[in-house]
PDB file of C-alpha atoms in Angstrom:
ATOM      1  CA  GLN A1491       8.711  29.701 -37.073  1.00 75.00           C
ATOM      2  CA  VAL A1492       8.876  29.607 -40.912  1.00 83.00           C
ATOM      3  CA  GLN A1493       9.872  32.001 -43.133  1.00 90.00           C
ATOM      4  CA  LEU A1494       9.979  32.529 -47.004  1.00 93.00           C
ATOM      5  CA  VAL A1495      12.250  34.311 -49.023  1.00 95.00           C
ATOM      6  CA  GLU A1496      11.792  35.025 -53.294  1.00 97.00           C
ATOM      7  CA  SER A1497      14.566  35.841 -55.312  1.00 97.00           C
ATOM      8  CA  GLY A1498      15.528  35.259 -59.511  1.00 98.00           C
ATOM      9  CA  GLY A1499      13.584  37.848 -60.613  1.00 98.00           C
ATOM     10  CA  GLY A1500      13.910  40.602 -62.924  1.00 98.00           C
ATOM     11  CA  LEU A1501      13.398  42.074 -66.591  1.00 98.00           C
ATOM     12  CA  VAL A1502      12.854  40.162 -69.165  1.00 98.00           C
ATOM     13  CA  GLN A1503      12.350  40.369 -72.944  1.00 98.00           C
ATOM     14  CA  PRO A1504       9.171  38.474 -74.287  1.00 98.00           C
ATOM     15  CA  GLY A1505       9.781  34.796 -75.188  1.00 98.00           C
ATOM     16  CA  GLY A1506      12.907  34.513 -72.564  1.00 98.00           C
ATOM     17  CA  SER A1507      13.047  32.376 -69.662  1.00 98.00           C
ATOM     18  CA  LEU A1508      13.655  32.781 -65.589  1.00 98.00           C
ATOM     19  CA  ARG A1509      14.051  30.900 -62.414  1.00 98.00           C
ATOM     20  CA  LEU A1510      12.513  31.702 -59.294  1.00 98.00           C
ATOM     21  CA  SER A1511      13.713  30.548 -56.193  1.00 98.00           C
ATOM     22  CA  CYS A1512      11.923  30.265 -52.723  1.00 96.00           C
ATOM     23  CA  ALA A1513      14.483  29.561 -49.327  1.00 94.00           C
ATOM     24  CA  ALA A1514      12.367  28.221 -46.256  1.00 90.00           C
ATOM     25  CA  SER A1515      13.433  28.702 -42.920  1.00 87.00           C
ATOM     26  CA  GLY A1516      11.939  26.126 -39.837  1.00 73.00           C
ATOM     27  CA  ASN A1517      11.076  22.466 -40.387  1.00 70.00           C
ATOM     28  CA  ILE A1518       7.905  22.529 -42.486  1.00 67.00           C
ATOM     29  CA  PHE A1519       9.163  22.913 -45.433  1.00 65.00           C
ATOM     30  CA  SER A1520       9.657  19.300 -45.606  1.00 68.00           C
ATOM     31  CA  PHE A1521       6.317  18.068 -44.883  1.00 72.00           C
ATOM     32  CA  THR A1522       3.581  20.322 -47.043  1.00 87.00           C
ATOM     33  CA  THR A1523       2.149  21.345 -50.233  1.00 93.00           C
ATOM     34  CA  MET A1524       3.765  24.511 -51.901  1.00 94.00           C
ATOM     35  CA  ASN A1525       2.496  27.602 -53.794  1.00 97.00           C
ATOM     36  CA  TRP A1526       3.359  30.092 -56.220  1.00 98.00           C
ATOM     37  CA  TYR A1527       1.034  32.572 -57.025  1.00 98.00           C
ATOM     38  CA  ARG A1528       1.251  36.566 -58.575  1.00 98.00           C
ATOM     39  CA  GLN A1529      -0.239  39.500 -58.466  1.00 98.00           C
ATOM     40  CA  ALA A1530       0.002  42.497 -61.598  1.00 97.00           C
ATOM     41  CA  PRO A1531      -1.131  45.948 -60.598  1.00 92.00           C
ATOM     42  CA  ALA A1532      -4.947  46.162 -60.284  1.00 92.00           C
ATOM     43  CA  LYS A1533      -5.428  42.671 -60.727  1.00 95.00           C
ATOM     44  CA  GLU A1534      -6.195  39.995 -58.102  1.00 96.00           C
ATOM     45  CA  ARG A1535      -3.513  37.280 -56.376  1.00 97.00           C
ATOM     46  CA  GLU A1536      -3.671  34.100 -58.876  1.00 97.00           C
ATOM     47  CA  ARG A1537      -1.994  30.991 -57.861  1.00 98.00           C
ATOM     48  CA  VAL A1538       0.324  29.803 -60.196  1.00 98.00           C
ATOM     49  CA  ALA A1539       1.333  26.617 -60.006  1.00 98.00           C
ATOM     50  CA  THR A1540       0.910  23.643 -56.853  1.00 98.00           C
ATOM     51  CA  ILE A1541       3.686  21.004 -55.867  1.00 96.00           C
ATOM     52  CA  THR A1542       2.884  18.136 -52.827  1.00 94.00           C
ATOM     53  CA  LYS A1543       5.202  17.263 -50.646  1.00 87.00           C
ATOM     54  CA  SER A1544       5.575  13.940 -53.055  1.00 87.00           C
ATOM     55  CA  GLY A1545       6.230  16.019 -56.079  1.00 90.00           C
ATOM     56  CA  SER A1546       2.953  16.252 -57.607  1.00 96.00           C
ATOM     57  CA  THR A1547       2.289  19.369 -59.849  1.00 98.00           C
ATOM     58  CA  ASN A1548      -0.676  21.661 -60.828  1.00 98.00           C
ATOM     59  CA  TYR A1549      -0.837  24.549 -62.866  1.00 98.00           C
ATOM     60  CA  ALA A1550      -3.112  27.332 -64.013  1.00 98.00           C
ATOM     61  CA  ASP A1551      -4.363  27.410 -67.373  1.00 98.00           C
ATOM     62  CA  SER A1552      -2.532  30.406 -68.158  1.00 97.00           C
ATOM     63  CA  VAL A1553       0.806  29.160 -67.734  1.00 98.00           C
ATOM     64  CA  LYS A1554       0.303  25.373 -68.230  1.00 98.00           C
ATOM     65  CA  GLY A1555       3.485  24.015 -70.471  1.00 98.00           C
ATOM     66  CA  ARG A1556       5.657  27.054 -70.401  1.00 98.00           C
ATOM     67  CA  PHE A1557       6.287  27.204 -66.377  1.00 98.00           C
ATOM     68  CA  SER A1558       7.597  24.546 -64.367  1.00 98.00           C
ATOM     69  CA  ILE A1559       7.580  24.051 -60.611  1.00 98.00           C
ATOM     70  CA  SER A1560       9.740  21.797 -58.408  1.00 96.00           C
ATOM     71  CA  ARG A1561      11.528  21.443 -54.929  1.00 93.00           C
ATOM     72  CA  ASP A1562      14.498  20.240 -53.585  1.00 91.00           C
ATOM     73  CA  ASN A1563      13.272  19.334 -49.612  1.00 83.00           C
ATOM     74  CA  ALA A1564      16.776  19.078 -48.306  1.00 86.00           C
ATOM     75  CA  LYS A1565      17.484  22.485 -49.782  1.00 89.00           C
ATOM     76  CA  ASN A1566      14.177  23.806 -48.132  1.00 89.00           C
ATOM     77  CA  THR A1567      13.560  25.312 -50.837  1.00 93.00           C
ATOM     78  CA  VAL A1568      11.054  25.442 -54.207  1.00 95.00           C
ATOM     79  CA  TYR A1569      11.626  26.520 -57.560  1.00 97.00           C
ATOM     80  CA  LEU A1570       9.740  27.626 -60.827  1.00 98.00           C
ATOM     81  CA  GLN A1571      11.107  28.066 -64.277  1.00 98.00           C
ATOM     82  CA  MET A1572       9.365  30.164 -66.526  1.00 98.00           C
ATOM     83  CA  ASN A1573       9.667  29.683 -70.456  1.00 98.00           C
ATOM     84  CA  SER A1574       8.307  31.401 -72.979  1.00 98.00           C
ATOM     85  CA  LEU A1575       7.352  34.801 -70.912  1.00 98.00           C
ATOM     86  CA  LYS A1576       4.411  36.998 -72.164  1.00 98.00           C
ATOM     87  CA  PRO A1577       4.195  40.653 -70.942  1.00 98.00           C
ATOM     88  CA  GLU A1578       0.926  39.117 -69.545  1.00 97.00           C
ATOM     89  CA  ASP A1579       3.503  37.370 -66.831  1.00 98.00           C
ATOM     90  CA  THR A1580       4.650  40.155 -65.317  1.00 98.00           C
ATOM     91  CA  ALA A1581       3.903  40.255 -61.617  1.00 98.00           C
ATOM     92  CA  VAL A1582       5.266  40.006 -58.546  1.00 98.00           C
ATOM     93  CA  TYR A1583       5.523  36.285 -57.685  1.00 98.00           C
ATOM     94  CA  TYR A1584       4.881  34.997 -54.269  1.00 98.00           C
ATOM     95  CA  CYS A1585       5.569  31.511 -52.716  1.00 96.00           C
ATOM     96  CA  ASN A1586       3.028  30.017 -49.762  1.00 95.00           C
ATOM     97  CA  ILE A1587       2.623  27.464 -47.295  1.00 93.00           C
ATOM     98  CA  PRO A1588      -0.866  26.946 -47.495  1.00 92.00           C
ATOM     99  CA  ILE A1589      -2.049  24.890 -44.779  1.00 89.00           C
ATOM    100  CA  ALA A1590      -0.165  27.538 -42.772  1.00 87.00           C
ATOM    101  CA  SER A1591      -0.569  30.937 -44.600  1.00 90.00           C
ATOM    102  CA  ILE A1592       2.861  32.091 -44.224  1.00 92.00           C
ATOM    103  CA  TRP A1593       4.140  33.926 -48.064  1.00 95.00           C
ATOM    104  CA  GLY A1594       7.438  35.298 -48.898  1.00 95.00           C
ATOM    105  CA  GLN A1595       7.950  38.627 -49.813  1.00 96.00           C
ATOM    106  CA  GLY A1596       7.370  38.333 -53.474  1.00 97.00           C
ATOM    107  CA  THR A1597       9.663  39.417 -56.661  1.00 98.00           C
ATOM    108  CA  GLN A1598       9.259  41.426 -59.408  1.00 98.00           C
ATOM    109  CA  VAL A1599       8.571  39.578 -62.961  1.00 98.00           C
ATOM    110  CA  THR A1600       8.848  42.048 -65.557  1.00 98.00           C
ATOM    111  CA  VAL A1601       8.766  40.727 -69.380  1.00 98.00           C
ATOM    112  CA  SER A1602       8.795  43.551 -71.753  1.00 97.00           C
ATOM    113  CA  SER A1603      10.878  44.516 -75.179  1.00 93.00           C
TER     114      SER A1603
END
């Protein structure tokens, strides 16, 4: 059984940074692709970043150059480093194991002055 728990969200001013963490239980984490998604109020869920088991990454155009996804397989944890944050980055951020359609509960990121 796999569960995902996000943490690290909060309130940050424009231009600031946050690092989100997603801790996974179970033994599937080290062997599969992981995603970060986000969902703002009244908007559809958007894929922000992807990382494969080998460490290859992919980003949405809206965050490329500002966000960085990484993983620590030994700790069953995936991270999302978010820099140069903008108000439009405000959303609930979720981690996801796509092959099994497993989602965390989400962590709120609010970018506001």
